[in-house]
CSV table of C-alpha atoms and ligand atoms in Angstrom, one decimal:
chain,number,residue,atom,x,y,z
A,1,MET,CA,-35.1,-26.5,11.7
A,2,LYS,CA,-36.8,-23.9,9.5
A,3,ALA,CA,-35.0,-20.5,9.1
A,4,VAL,CA,-35.5,-17.5,6.8
A,5,GLN,CA,-32.1,-16.5,5.4
A,6,VAL,CA,-30.4,-13.8,3.4
A,7,VAL,CA,-29.0,-15.5,0.4
A,8,GLY,CA,-28.0,-12.4,-1.5
A,9,TYR,CA,-28.6,-8.6,-1.7
A,10,HIS,CA,-31.3,-7.0,-3.9
A,11,THR,CA,-33.1,-10.4,-3.9
A,12,GLY,CA,-35.7,-12.1,-1.7
A,13,LEU,CA,-35.1,-14.0,1.6
A,14,GLN,CA,-35.3,-17.7,1.4
A,15,LEU,CA,-37.1,-20.2,3.8
A,16,THR,CA,-34.7,-23.2,4.2
A,17,GLU,CA,-34.0,-26.1,6.4
A,18,ILE,CA,-30.8,-25.7,8.5
A,19,PRO,CA,-29.3,-27.5,11.5
A,20,GLU,CA,-30.5,-26.4,14.9
A,21,PRO,CA,-28.0,-24.3,16.8
A,22,THR,CA,-26.2,-26.1,19.6
A,23,ILE,CA,-24.5,-25.1,22.8
A,24,GLU,CA,-20.8,-24.2,22.0
A,25,GLY,CA,-19.7,-22.4,25.1
A,26,PRO,CA,-20.5,-22.7,28.8
A,27,LEU,CA,-22.5,-19.4,28.8
A,28,ASP,CA,-24.5,-20.1,25.6
A,29,VAL,CA,-28.3,-20.1,25.7
A,30,ILE,CA,-30.5,-21.6,23.0
A,31,VAL,CA,-33.9,-19.9,22.7
A,32,ARG,CA,-36.9,-21.3,21.0
A,33,ILE,CA,-38.3,-18.3,19.2
A,34,GLY,CA,-41.8,-17.3,20.1
A,35,GLY,CA,-41.8,-14.1,18.1
A,36,ALA,CA,-39.4,-12.2,15.8
A,37,GLY,CA,-40.1,-8.6,15.0
A,38,VAL,CA,-40.0,-7.5,11.4
A,39,CYS,CA,-38.1,-4.2,11.3
A,40,ARG,CA,-37.3,-1.6,8.7
A,41,THR,CA,-33.6,-2.5,9.2
A,42,ASP,CA,-34.4,-5.9,7.7
A,43,LEU,CA,-35.5,-4.2,4.5
A,44,HIS,CA,-32.3,-2.1,4.6
A,45,ILE,CA,-30.2,-5.3,5.0
A,46,LEU,CA,-31.8,-6.7,1.8
A,47,GLU,CA,-31.0,-3.4,0.0
A,48,GLY,CA,-27.4,-4.1,0.8
A,49,GLN,CA,-27.0,-1.1,3.2
A,50,TRP,CA,-25.4,-3.2,5.9
A,51,GLU,CA,-23.3,-5.4,3.6
A,52,ALA,CA,-20.0,-3.6,4.1
A,53,LYS,CA,-20.7,-2.6,7.7
A,54,SER,CA,-21.6,-6.1,9.0
A,55,GLY,CA,-19.3,-8.1,6.8
A,56,VAL,CA,-21.6,-11.1,7.4
A,57,ALA,CA,-21.0,-14.3,5.4
A,58,LEU,CA,-24.1,-15.4,3.4
A,59,PRO,CA,-26.3,-17.2,3.8
A,60,TYR,CA,-27.3,-16.2,7.3
A,61,THR,CA,-30.6,-16.0,9.3
A,62,ILE,CA,-32.0,-12.5,9.6
A,63,GLY,CA,-34.1,-11.1,12.5
A,64,HIS,CA,-32.9,-9.0,15.5
A,65,GLU,CA,-36.0,-8.4,17.6
A,66,ASN,CA,-36.5,-11.7,19.4
A,67,ALA,CA,-38.3,-13.3,22.3
A,68,GLY,CA,-39.2,-16.9,23.3
A,69,TRP,CA,-38.5,-19.7,25.7
A,70,VAL,CA,-35.1,-21.0,26.9
A,71,HIS,CA,-34.5,-24.3,25.2
A,72,ALA,CA,-31.0,-25.3,26.4
A,73,VAL,CA,-28.3,-23.7,28.5
A,74,GLY,CA,-24.5,-24.1,28.8
A,75,ASP,CA,-22.9,-25.5,32.0
A,76,ALA,CA,-22.1,-22.1,33.5
A,77,VAL,CA,-25.6,-20.5,33.0
A,78,THR,CA,-27.2,-19.7,36.3
A,79,ASN,CA,-29.6,-16.7,35.5
A,80,VAL,CA,-32.1,-18.6,33.4
A,81,ALA,CA,-33.4,-22.2,33.2
A,82,VAL,CA,-34.9,-24.3,30.4
A,83,GLY,CA,-38.5,-23.2,29.9
A,84,ASP,CA,-38.1,-19.6,31.1
A,85,LYS,CA,-39.8,-16.9,29.0
A,86,VAL,CA,-37.2,-14.4,27.8
A,87,ILE,CA,-36.7,-11.4,25.6
A,88,LEU,CA,-33.3,-11.0,24.0
A,89,HIS,CA,-31.1,-8.0,24.3
A,90,PRO,CA,-30.2,-7.5,20.7
A,91,LEU,CA,-26.5,-7.7,21.2
A,92,ILE,CA,-24.3,-10.6,22.4
A,93,THR,CA,-21.8,-8.8,24.6
A,94,CYS,CA,-18.4,-9.9,26.2
A,95,GLY,CA,-19.0,-8.7,29.7
A,96,LEU,CA,-15.2,-8.0,30.1
A,97,CYS,CA,-14.5,-4.7,28.3
A,98,ARG,CA,-14.8,-1.3,29.9
A,99,ALA,CA,-18.1,-0.5,28.2
A,100,CYS,CA,-19.7,-3.8,29.4
A,101,ARG,CA,-18.3,-3.2,32.9
A,102,SER,CA,-20.1,0.1,33.1
A,103,GLY,CA,-23.3,-1.4,31.9
A,104,ASP,CA,-23.1,0.2,28.5
A,105,ASP,CA,-23.8,-3.0,26.5
A,106,VAL,CA,-24.3,-1.3,23.2
A,107,HIS,CA,-20.7,0.0,23.0
A,108,CYS,CA,-19.2,-3.4,23.9
A,109,GLN,CA,-15.8,-3.7,22.1
A,110,ALA,CA,-16.4,-7.4,21.2
A,111,SER,CA,-20.1,-7.7,20.5
A,112,LYS,CA,-22.1,-9.7,18.0
A,113,PHE,CA,-25.5,-8.8,16.7
A,114,PRO,CA,-27.7,-11.8,15.9
A,115,GLY,CA,-29.8,-11.0,12.8
A,116,ILE,CA,-27.1,-8.5,11.5
A,117,ASP,CA,-23.7,-10.3,11.7
A,118,VAL,CA,-24.6,-13.7,13.0
A,119,ASP,CA,-27.7,-15.9,12.8
A,120,GLY,CA,-30.9,-14.2,14.1
A,121,GLY,CA,-34.4,-15.0,15.0
A,122,TYR,CA,-36.4,-15.6,11.8
A,123,ALA,CA,-36.1,-19.3,12.8
A,124,GLU,CA,-37.3,-21.9,15.2
A,125,TYR,CA,-34.2,-21.5,17.4
A,126,LEU,CA,-31.5,-19.0,18.1
A,127,ARG,CA,-28.2,-19.1,20.0
A,128,THR,CA,-27.3,-16.2,22.3
A,129,THR,CA,-25.6,-16.0,25.7
A,130,ALA,CA,-26.6,-15.7,29.3
A,131,ARG,CA,-25.7,-12.0,29.3
A,132,SER,CA,-28.4,-11.2,26.7
A,133,VAL,CA,-31.5,-12.9,28.1
A,134,VAL,CA,-34.0,-10.9,30.2
A,135,ARG,CA,-36.6,-13.0,31.9
A,136,ILE,CA,-40.1,-11.6,31.4
A,137,ASP,CA,-43.2,-11.8,33.5
A,138,ASP,CA,-45.5,-14.8,33.1
A,139,SER,CA,-48.3,-12.5,32.1
A,140,LEU,CA,-46.3,-11.5,28.9
A,141,GLU,CA,-46.2,-13.5,25.7
A,142,PRO,CA,-43.0,-13.5,23.6
A,143,ALA,CA,-44.8,-12.6,20.4
A,144,ASP,CA,-46.4,-9.5,22.1
A,145,VAL,CA,-43.1,-8.1,23.4
A,146,ALA,CA,-40.5,-9.2,20.8
A,147,ALA,CA,-40.5,-5.8,19.0
A,148,LEU,CA,-39.7,-4.1,22.3
A,149,ALA,CA,-36.2,-5.7,22.0
A,150,ASP,CA,-35.1,-3.1,19.5
A,151,ALA,CA,-37.7,-0.5,18.7
A,152,GLY,CA,-39.0,-0.3,22.2
A,153,LEU,CA,-35.5,-0.4,23.8
A,154,THR,CA,-34.3,2.5,21.6
A,155,ALA,CA,-37.3,4.6,22.6
A,156,TYR,CA,-36.9,3.7,26.3
A,157,HIS,CA,-33.2,4.5,26.3
A,158,ALA,CA,-33.7,8.0,25.0
A,159,VAL,CA,-36.7,9.0,27.1
A,160,ALA,CA,-35.3,7.5,30.3
A,161,LYS,CA,-32.5,10.1,29.8
A,162,VAL,CA,-35.2,12.8,29.7
A,163,ALA,CA,-36.7,11.4,32.9
A,164,ARG,CA,-33.4,11.6,34.6
A,165,THR,CA,-32.7,15.2,33.6
A,166,THR,CA,-36.1,16.9,34.0
A,167,ARG,CA,-38.4,18.1,36.8
A,168,PRO,CA,-42.1,17.9,37.2
A,169,GLY,CA,-43.6,20.6,35.1
A,170,ASP,CA,-40.8,20.7,32.5
A,171,VAL,CA,-41.9,20.2,29.0
A,172,CYS,CA,-40.8,17.4,26.6
A,173,VAL,CA,-41.6,17.7,22.9
A,174,VAL,CA,-41.8,14.4,21.1
A,175,ILE,CA,-41.4,14.7,17.4
A,176,GLY,CA,-43.0,11.8,15.6
A,177,ALA,CA,-45.7,9.5,17.0
A,178,GLY,CA,-45.0,6.4,14.9
A,179,GLY,CA,-43.7,3.1,16.3
A,180,LEU,CA,-40.9,4.4,18.5
A,181,GLY,CA,-42.7,7.6,19.4
A,182,HIS,CA,-45.7,5.7,20.5
A,183,ILE,CA,-43.6,3.7,23.0
A,184,GLY,CA,-41.6,6.8,24.1
A,185,ILE,CA,-44.8,8.6,25.0
A,186,GLN,CA,-46.0,5.7,27.2
A,187,VAL,CA,-42.7,5.4,28.9
A,188,LEU,CA,-42.4,9.2,29.6
A,189,LYS,CA,-45.9,9.2,31.2
A,190,ALA,CA,-44.9,6.1,33.3
A,191,ILE,CA,-41.5,7.3,34.6
A,192,SER,CA,-41.5,11.1,34.6
A,193,ALA,CA,-43.7,14.1,35.4
A,194,VAL,CA,-42.9,16.1,32.4
A,195,THR,CA,-45.6,17.6,30.3
A,196,VAL,CA,-45.6,15.6,27.0
A,197,VAL,CA,-46.2,17.6,23.8
A,198,VAL,CA,-46.4,15.4,20.7
A,199,ILE,CA,-46.0,16.6,17.2
A,200,ASP,CA,-46.8,14.6,14.0
A,201,ARG,CA,-47.9,15.4,10.5
A,202,ASN,CA,-50.5,12.7,10.7
A,203,PRO,CA,-53.7,13.7,12.6
A,204,ASP,CA,-54.5,10.1,13.4
A,205,ALA,CA,-51.1,9.6,15.0
A,206,VAL,CA,-51.6,12.7,17.1
A,207,ASP,CA,-55.1,11.5,18.2
A,208,LEU,CA,-53.6,8.1,19.2
A,209,ALA,CA,-50.8,9.9,21.1
A,210,VAL,CA,-53.3,11.8,23.2
A,211,LYS,CA,-55.3,8.7,23.8
A,212,ILE,CA,-52.2,6.9,25.2
A,213,GLY,CA,-51.3,9.8,27.5
A,214,ALA,CA,-49.7,12.8,25.7
A,215,ASP,CA,-50.7,16.0,27.4
A,216,HIS,CA,-50.9,18.0,24.2
A,217,GLY,CA,-51.1,16.7,20.6
A,218,ILE,CA,-50.1,19.1,17.8
A,219,VAL,CA,-50.5,18.4,14.1
A,220,ALA,CA,-47.5,19.7,12.2
A,221,ASP,CA,-49.3,22.2,10.0
A,222,GLY,CA,-46.7,25.1,9.8
A,223,ARG,CA,-47.8,26.8,13.0
A,224,HIS,CA,-46.6,24.0,15.3
A,225,ILE,CA,-43.4,25.8,16.4
A,226,ASP,CA,-45.5,28.8,17.6
A,227,ARG,CA,-47.9,26.5,19.4
A,228,VAL,CA,-45.0,25.0,21.4
A,229,LEU,CA,-43.7,28.4,22.2
A,230,ASP,CA,-47.2,29.5,23.3
A,231,LEU,CA,-47.4,26.5,25.6
A,232,THR,CA,-44.0,27.3,27.2
A,233,GLY,CA,-44.4,31.0,27.8
A,234,GLY,CA,-42.2,31.7,24.7
A,235,HIS,CA,-39.2,29.9,26.1
A,236,GLY,CA,-39.4,26.5,24.4
A,237,ALA,CA,-39.2,23.0,25.9
A,238,GLU,CA,-36.5,21.6,28.3
A,239,ALA,CA,-36.3,18.5,26.2
A,240,VAL,CA,-37.0,17.6,22.5
A,241,VAL,CA,-36.9,13.9,21.5
A,242,ASP,CA,-36.7,13.7,17.8
A,243,PHE,CA,-37.9,10.3,16.4
A,244,VAL,CA,-37.8,11.7,12.8
A,245,GLY,CA,-34.5,13.3,12.1
A,246,GLU,CA,-35.2,14.1,8.5
A,247,GLY,CA,-37.4,16.3,6.3
A,248,GLY,CA,-36.6,19.5,8.3
A,249,ALA,CA,-37.5,18.0,11.7
A,250,THR,CA,-34.2,19.0,13.3
A,251,ARG,CA,-34.5,22.7,12.3
A,252,GLU,CA,-38.0,22.8,13.7
A,253,GLY,CA,-37.1,20.9,16.8
A,254,ILE,CA,-34.2,23.2,17.6
A,255,ALA,CA,-36.6,26.2,17.3
A,256,MET,CA,-38.7,24.6,20.0
A,257,LEU,CA,-35.8,24.1,22.4
A,258,ARG,CA,-35.4,26.3,25.5
A,259,ARG,CA,-32.0,27.8,26.5
A,260,ALA,CA,-29.8,25.0,28.0
A,261,GLY,CA,-32.3,22.5,26.7
A,262,ASN,CA,-31.4,18.9,25.6
A,263,TYR,CA,-32.0,17.7,22.0
A,264,TYR,CA,-32.2,13.9,21.8
A,265,VAL,CA,-31.5,12.5,18.3
A,266,VAL,CA,-33.2,9.2,17.6
A,267,GLY,CA,-34.5,9.3,14.1
A,268,TYR,CA,-31.8,10.1,11.5
A,269,GLY,CA,-31.3,11.1,7.9
A,270,GLU,CA,-30.5,14.8,7.7
A,271,ASN,CA,-27.6,16.9,8.9
A,272,ILE,CA,-28.1,19.1,12.0
A,273,ASP,CA,-27.3,22.7,10.8
A,274,VAL,CA,-26.9,25.1,13.7
A,275,PRO,CA,-24.4,27.9,14.0
A,276,THR,CA,-21.9,27.2,16.7
A,277,ILE,CA,-22.4,30.6,18.2
A,278,ASP,CA,-26.0,29.6,18.9
A,279,VAL,CA,-24.9,26.4,20.6
A,280,ILE,CA,-22.6,28.3,23.0
A,281,SER,CA,-24.8,31.3,23.6
A,282,THR,CA,-27.8,29.2,24.5
A,283,GLU,CA,-25.9,26.2,25.9
A,284,ILE,CA,-28.1,23.7,24.1
A,285,ASN,CA,-27.0,20.0,24.0
A,286,PHE,CA,-27.3,17.4,21.3
A,287,ILE,CA,-27.5,13.8,22.5
A,288,GLY,CA,-27.2,10.7,20.4
A,289,ASN,CA,-29.1,7.5,21.2
A,290,LEU,CA,-28.3,4.0,20.1
A,291,VAL,CA,-30.5,1.1,21.1
A,292,GLY,CA,-30.2,0.6,24.9
A,293,SER,CA,-28.6,-1.3,27.6
A,294,TYR,CA,-29.5,-4.6,29.2
A,295,ASN,CA,-30.8,-2.7,32.3
A,296,ASP,CA,-32.9,-0.5,30.0
A,297,LEU,CA,-34.5,-3.6,28.6
A,298,GLN,CA,-35.2,-5.0,32.0
A,299,GLU,CA,-36.8,-1.8,33.1
A,300,LEU,CA,-38.9,-1.6,29.9
A,301,MET,CA,-40.1,-5.2,30.6
A,302,THR,CA,-41.1,-4.1,34.1
A,303,LEU,CA,-43.3,-1.4,32.6
A,304,ALA,CA,-44.7,-3.9,30.1
A,305,ALA,CA,-45.6,-6.4,32.9
A,306,GLN,CA,-47.3,-3.5,34.8
A,307,GLY,CA,-49.4,-2.8,31.7
A,308,LYS,CA,-47.9,0.7,31.3
A,309,VAL,CA,-46.4,0.0,27.9
A,310,THR,CA,-48.3,-1.9,25.3
A,311,LEU,CA,-47.5,-2.5,21.7
A,312,HIS,CA,-50.0,-3.1,18.9
A,313,THR,CA,-48.8,-6.1,16.8
A,314,THR,CA,-49.9,-8.1,13.7
A,315,THR,CA,-48.6,-11.6,13.7
A,316,TYR,CA,-47.7,-13.8,10.7
A,317,PRO,CA,-46.6,-17.4,10.6
A,318,LEU,CA,-42.8,-17.7,9.9
A,319,ALA,CA,-43.5,-19.1,6.4
A,320,ASN,CA,-45.4,-15.8,5.5
A,321,PHE,CA,-42.3,-13.7,6.0
A,322,GLN,CA,-42.5,-12.2,2.5
A,323,GLN,CA,-46.0,-11.0,3.2
A,324,ALA,CA,-44.9,-9.4,6.4
A,325,LEU,CA,-42.0,-7.6,4.7
A,326,ASP,CA,-44.2,-6.5,1.8
A,327,ASP,CA,-46.8,-5.1,4.2
A,328,LEU,CA,-44.1,-3.3,6.2
A,329,ASP,CA,-42.6,-1.8,3.0
A,330,ALA,CA,-46.0,-0.7,1.8
A,331,GLY,CA,-47.0,0.8,5.1
A,332,ARG,CA,-49.8,-1.7,5.6
A,333,VAL,CA,-48.8,-2.9,9.1
A,334,ARG,CA,-50.7,-1.6,12.1
A,335,GLY,CA,-48.2,-1.5,15.0
A,336,ARG,CA,-45.4,-4.0,14.5
A,337,ALA,CA,-45.3,-7.1,12.3
A,338,ILE,CA,-44.2,-10.2,14.2
A,339,LEU,CA,-43.2,-13.6,12.8
A,340,VAL,CA,-44.2,-16.6,14.8
A,341,PRO,CA,-42.5,-19.9,14.0
B,1,LIG,ZN1,-35.2,-3.4,14.6
B,2,LIG,ZN1,-17.9,-6.0,26.1
């Protein structure tokens, strides 16, 4: 089959012919890829940022945002059948460790990560296991939802926490209305009754945020902290979801947070610099977010099937992977780039 592989760092990917994956264990599932999302992490992999962390042996097939059709299943697989449309939870998890048993797939103590440390989805077929496949509604197409496997799941995981800890009328500030923020806003409007205030430097992104449901859109123009304080009677928001995490976003975000408010870190890059006396005297909380659980993904797919979360995508044939990566790198992709074998 055709597969796009990492053959070295600081060099291009290569389209090659490799053997199709086969069933090796009773719970294995082979998926025929219908869409593989092209992610900024793929660029970082090629830059060598993951080399030491993943320890993956080269060459290997890249691509960690995958959806398609079940092609073959091991003897013990009962939850899906050949032909089912599925999206893949990004991790292959053991199901036996404490984290897995509490439904916390991302912190599995014996996980693999297709596209990062084993073969991924820039290919015609991919091997995963029964624990990782989420059946999707017939109305959804794999190429339309593939990017929800990672970007969408991460956004869902964070804002679902907001939904569980807020009340109608509470205010949630969303910093950053890019790819993840865009999904986070739609999910917040679908599953919570918070007032959603979106902040972005880009006026077009703010307009789009309001179009998809944000209650208030604010362009970050230097007066945005005051505007949030005005909207909240001077108190600040109960929740701030920070999809940026760099360029001063955290300092501004903390200034918009109410006493006892929750600060959700999703985007990353800078240090959070806040005096500990402020943390204790205001009882503010900082909450990290890493991808999401299997159940998060299933819930997100329910919203997608209901038409409450949609993702703008640009598709490329698998052979045009380089174009897709170049477009992503140059900021030319509208929505998410998806490779279709
Ligand atoms: Zn990704
Ligand atoms: Zn586990």
